[in-house]
């Protein structure tokens, strides 16, 4: 039976997004304006955040948040070694030194005690990262930060709509960032929300993202700033996407369960475990297998686009000389054995069954070269 190519990412877009874009054109308002205001209001209702600012993408959202915190240049920020490169690059460009820690082998997120052990007199901030659609130990890590007098910046890029102990990811620390890239639960194509609690920090974020001024109509710049604004067209798409969130969550959970059911019993596979205190909106279906390269090649040959897990930050060439050498064995294992399967809305049940069949057939054979 011939299967179509199964893509890793496929945004769920339709008539509501087209109508939202058409509304922007009919209003003749393309830059940040009424659609952005409506989208921020919807995000406030979803997350419960006191203050929300928009940014062009998650990377710049993290950079903006770190700039607004005005942490001492050269001070240390503790970051899990298992995360997308943006977590570290935003810190470096903000003048901070990343200190990397290992993660929990079950949830793939860094535990509060790992953050605590890494704190030194040079530490100024902690950056918990919410991974693959579940929340990190955000309440506990925020408590560590508060007790030690450290800023807490949550990288909640993959956690839109996800709550931990009833509270939305990204709202536990001083500031949090949620991404709306094309593979996220809600997408604007590119874009992010910067969530903050305190009015003073929110105002600094507002000034920094709008070239140091209160409004775009003014030529008086209170402070130095840059342009981190987005377009109303992006926000119109984001607002239309908000209505899809309950269905996206339900569909992704169902596909995730189909994968789990189909792959259960394969001793060579290990699955990510979800913290019972966290809600879960699957971002991918991550699996661990010692035969990952063989499995990846078999899936690609069968028309299934795969994706590895994150290359560990402590091995990134661009961070050489910027971080202290460190041994992070769990991060190494996750990359060496990890593979991500898609769970997006374009995936049919037959696609899931096809992927399961390829994996089962591959692992039933003797390993290549044995």
XYZ file of C-alpha atoms in Angstrom:
370
model
C 0.000 0.000 0.000
C 1.416 3.409 -0.984
C 1.400 6.078 1.737
C 1.748 9.810 1.258
C 4.704 11.602 2.806
C 3.996 12.165 6.502
C 5.369 15.558 7.475
C 6.779 16.452 10.878
C 4.955 19.825 10.922
C 1.618 20.775 9.386
C -0.233 23.856 10.706
C -4.018 23.607 10.998
C -5.317 26.565 9.013
C -8.630 27.202 7.312
C -11.464 29.585 6.548
C -11.435 31.319 9.948
C -7.803 32.360 9.487
C -8.506 33.595 5.953
C -11.454 35.650 7.198
C -9.309 37.099 9.973
C -6.649 38.152 7.475
C -9.279 39.600 5.189
C -10.551 41.680 8.112
C -7.109 43.253 8.489
C -7.037 44.151 4.818
C -10.558 45.587 4.903
C -9.607 47.720 7.932
C -6.434 48.739 6.097
C -4.541 48.139 9.342
C -1.581 45.808 8.921
C 0.795 46.863 11.696
C 0.198 46.083 15.371
C -3.265 47.349 16.264
C -6.797 46.109 17.024
C -6.131 42.446 16.204
C -3.067 42.501 18.456
C -5.123 43.995 21.269
C -7.802 41.300 20.890
C -5.179 38.562 20.797
C -3.480 39.844 23.945
C -6.848 39.854 25.700
C -7.481 36.240 24.690
C -4.005 35.266 25.879
C -4.648 36.989 29.192
C -7.836 34.967 29.660
C -6.014 31.755 28.723
C -2.896 32.225 30.842
C -4.061 34.463 33.680
C -0.944 36.598 33.167
C -1.156 40.139 34.519
C 0.752 41.660 31.609
C 1.307 40.383 28.063
C 3.584 41.807 25.396
C 4.035 40.355 21.926
C 7.345 39.590 20.241
C 8.314 38.479 16.714
C 9.296 34.953 17.854
C 10.204 32.922 20.912
C 13.930 33.578 20.615
C 13.469 37.340 20.582
C 10.855 37.002 23.310
C 13.443 35.399 25.601
C 16.016 38.025 24.615
C 13.529 40.829 25.314
C 12.641 39.326 28.697
C 16.293 39.054 29.708
C 17.034 42.605 28.565
C 14.103 43.874 30.613
C 15.354 42.118 33.753
C 18.640 44.043 33.386
C 20.731 41.303 34.983
C 24.432 41.970 35.699
C 26.527 41.426 32.587
C 28.695 38.361 32.906
C 26.527 36.839 35.631
C 25.381 33.224 35.373
C 22.008 31.908 34.266
C 21.235 28.243 34.900
C 19.656 26.481 31.908
C 18.828 22.813 31.226
C 21.202 21.275 28.689
C 18.230 19.667 26.916
C 16.453 22.495 25.122
C 16.402 24.336 21.811
C 19.428 26.531 21.176
C 17.388 29.734 21.623
C 17.349 29.296 25.404
C 21.127 29.723 25.505
C 21.617 32.119 22.600
C 19.149 34.631 24.088
C 21.133 34.521 27.334
C 24.488 35.004 25.599
C 23.246 37.955 23.548
C 21.870 39.469 26.782
C 25.393 39.348 28.216
C 24.894 36.333 30.485
C 26.902 33.137 30.935
C 24.873 29.920 30.582
C 25.501 27.284 33.244
C 24.088 23.967 32.036
C 22.437 21.247 34.115
C 21.186 17.754 33.342
C 17.519 16.788 33.193
C 15.233 14.153 34.643
C 15.423 10.953 32.522
C 11.656 10.484 32.704
C 10.165 13.931 32.101
C 13.153 15.394 30.168
C 12.906 18.585 32.243
C 15.363 19.817 34.882
C 14.383 19.269 38.490
C 14.486 22.046 41.131
C 17.281 20.334 43.068
C 19.461 20.388 39.927
C 19.003 24.155 39.723
C 19.737 24.522 43.424
C 22.999 22.539 43.207
C 24.265 24.725 40.341
C 23.757 28.074 42.120
C 26.944 30.015 42.874
C 27.597 33.576 44.084
C 27.734 34.551 40.400
C 24.230 33.251 39.614
C 21.612 35.867 38.748
C 18.836 33.832 37.117
C 17.214 30.440 36.552
C 15.582 29.362 33.278
C 13.285 26.337 33.566
C 12.206 24.955 30.181
C 8.834 23.308 29.545
C 9.429 20.410 27.154
C 7.301 18.590 24.555
C 3.956 19.886 25.821
C 4.294 19.262 29.540
C 5.246 21.738 32.229
C 8.549 21.796 34.078
C 8.597 21.811 37.885
C 7.767 25.496 37.635
C 6.303 26.186 41.076
C 9.207 24.530 42.862
C 11.856 26.195 40.694
C 10.204 29.592 41.151
C 10.303 28.969 44.894
C 14.050 28.275 44.664
C 14.511 31.552 42.809
C 12.502 33.512 45.342
C 14.332 31.972 48.282
C 17.751 32.644 46.740
C 16.934 36.106 45.378
C 17.280 35.061 41.729
C 15.257 36.015 38.666
C 13.237 33.204 37.061
C 12.615 33.236 33.303
C 10.423 30.429 31.984
C 10.992 29.148 28.468
C 7.400 28.027 27.878
C 7.712 28.005 24.070
C 6.146 24.535 23.784
C 3.578 24.937 26.554
C 0.744 27.144 25.322
C -2.418 26.053 27.134
C -0.496 23.855 29.590
C -0.976 24.252 33.347
C 1.070 23.040 36.276
C -0.783 22.591 39.554
C -3.620 24.578 37.976
C -1.483 27.553 36.919
C -0.442 28.277 33.336
C 3.160 27.618 32.342
C 5.148 30.823 32.041
C 3.403 32.589 34.925
C 5.340 31.196 37.895
C 8.560 33.192 37.535
C 9.240 36.856 36.913
C 8.634 36.445 33.192
C 7.746 33.655 30.761
C 7.733 33.260 26.991
C 5.261 31.259 24.875
C 5.930 30.648 21.171
C 3.517 30.653 18.224
C 5.814 29.145 15.580
C 4.271 26.952 12.879
C 4.659 23.717 14.867
C 3.164 25.049 18.093
C -0.309 24.356 19.494
C -1.425 27.828 18.396
C 0.445 29.418 15.508
C 0.892 32.884 14.027
C 3.567 31.558 11.651
C 6.102 33.373 13.820
C 5.436 35.147 17.083
C 5.556 34.924 20.861
C 3.979 36.256 24.023
C 6.053 37.596 26.911
C 4.155 37.085 30.173
C 5.034 39.109 33.265
C 3.552 39.775 36.696
C 4.907 43.120 37.879
C 3.887 46.460 36.405
C 7.421 47.875 36.502
C 8.873 44.966 34.536
C 5.950 45.028 32.103
C 6.530 48.723 31.429
C 10.228 48.123 30.780
C 9.337 45.343 28.340
C 6.860 47.681 26.647
C 9.493 50.395 26.221
C 12.206 48.040 25.018
C 9.991 46.434 22.359
C 8.801 49.800 20.982
C 12.114 51.628 20.545
C 12.075 53.132 24.018
C 8.797 55.037 23.781
C 5.291 54.721 25.152
C 3.501 54.903 21.798
C 4.445 54.580 18.151
C 3.096 58.063 17.449
C 5.707 59.734 19.649
C 9.241 60.787 18.744
C 10.281 61.175 22.376
C 12.250 58.093 23.428
C 12.419 57.682 27.197
C 15.048 54.955 26.975
C 16.975 52.939 24.422
C 14.886 50.264 22.778
C 14.472 48.164 19.664
C 11.605 47.045 17.443
C 10.125 43.797 18.739
C 6.620 44.504 17.441
C 4.493 42.110 15.381
C 1.863 42.682 12.691
C -1.903 42.732 13.076
C -2.073 40.083 10.349
C -0.105 37.656 12.519
C -2.292 38.445 15.515
C -5.467 37.971 13.491
C -4.313 34.458 12.633
C -3.396 33.856 16.282
C -6.812 35.033 17.439
C -8.545 32.697 14.974
C -6.332 29.861 16.204
C -7.418 30.399 19.817
C -10.829 28.942 18.997
C -9.124 25.756 17.805
C -7.215 25.118 21.043
C -9.694 22.734 22.716
C -9.923 20.617 19.554
C -6.153 20.690 19.047
C -5.626 19.449 22.599
C -8.194 16.666 22.261
C -6.906 15.529 18.861
C -3.255 15.517 19.896
C -4.009 13.595 23.061
C -5.943 11.024 21.026
C -3.094 10.591 18.534
C -0.601 10.373 21.369
C -2.704 7.613 22.949
C -2.866 5.778 19.603
C 0.927 5.831 19.363
C 1.285 4.671 22.948
C -1.195 1.849 22.497
C 0.410 0.719 19.247
C 3.965 0.760 20.583
C 3.396 -0.570 24.090
C 5.172 -3.853 24.744
C 8.257 -3.118 22.630
C 11.041 -3.623 25.153
C 13.526 -1.623 23.072
C 11.399 1.530 23.323
C 11.086 3.970 26.199
C 8.554 6.795 26.422
C 8.602 10.191 28.085
C 6.631 10.224 31.328
C 4.258 13.075 32.116
C 4.427 14.651 35.566
C 1.024 14.029 37.213
C 0.986 17.676 38.359
C 1.169 18.874 34.759
C -1.497 19.147 32.105
C -0.352 17.799 28.781
C -0.834 18.984 25.208
C 1.502 16.794 23.117
C 4.022 18.695 21.034
C 5.553 15.576 19.519
C 5.513 11.877 20.357
C 9.055 11.359 21.672
C 10.550 7.875 21.906
C 13.915 6.552 23.042
C 15.539 3.548 21.383
C 19.161 2.297 21.322
C 18.599 1.519 17.626
C 17.512 5.087 16.855
C 19.587 5.559 13.637
C 18.212 2.338 12.177
C 14.682 3.250 13.207
C 15.025 6.763 11.774
C 16.268 5.428 8.416
C 13.446 2.887 8.217
C 10.820 5.535 8.897
C 12.287 7.992 6.399
C 12.393 5.237 3.764
C 8.740 4.528 4.506
C 7.742 8.154 3.893
C 7.728 9.365 7.508
C 9.609 12.563 8.259
C 11.326 12.220 11.626
C 13.133 14.620 13.901
C 15.883 13.966 16.406
C 15.749 15.290 19.929
C 17.754 18.377 20.876
C 21.501 18.302 20.369
C 22.806 18.902 23.925
C 23.769 22.497 24.637
C 27.044 21.460 26.260
C 28.125 20.021 22.882
C 27.023 22.951 20.706
C 30.016 24.282 18.715
C 28.850 27.893 19.049
C 28.971 27.716 22.850
C 32.552 26.507 22.970
C 34.502 28.963 25.134
C 31.284 30.557 26.428
C 30.373 27.839 28.916
C 32.326 25.715 31.354
C 32.846 22.062 30.338
C 30.235 19.848 31.957
C 29.122 16.218 31.821
C 25.391 15.816 31.105
C 24.840 12.095 30.470
C 21.045 12.206 30.319
C 21.100 14.998 27.724
C 23.559 12.894 25.712
C 21.308 9.841 25.933
C 18.217 11.774 24.890
C 19.960 12.997 21.754
C 21.667 9.680 21.003
C 18.539 7.557 21.386
C 15.735 10.078 20.920
C 13.344 10.375 18.015
C 10.258 12.584 17.659
C 7.156 11.512 15.761
C 4.475 13.983 14.590
C 1.090 14.414 16.305
C -0.266 17.393 14.311
C -3.829 17.832 13.056
C -2.995 16.701 9.540
C -2.084 13.231 10.782
C -4.706 10.590 10.012
C -5.274 7.462 12.092
C -3.991 5.455 9.124
C -0.768 7.478 9.285
C -0.319 6.584 12.942
C -0.922 2.907 12.190
C 1.605 3.082 9.346
C 4.263 4.584 11.618
C 3.576 1.966 14.297
C 3.826 -0.838 11.754
C 7.186 0.423 10.449
C 8.585 0.684 13.980
C 7.337 -2.758 14.992
C 8.656 -4.388 11.820
C 12.047 -2.707 12.191
C 12.519 -3.681 15.819
C 11.398 -7.265 15.152
C 14.434 -7.734 12.931
C 17.948 -8.269 14.194
C 19.922 -5.022 14.512
C 21.816 -3.993 11.400
C 25.373 -5.307 11.506
C 24.704 -7.883 14.219
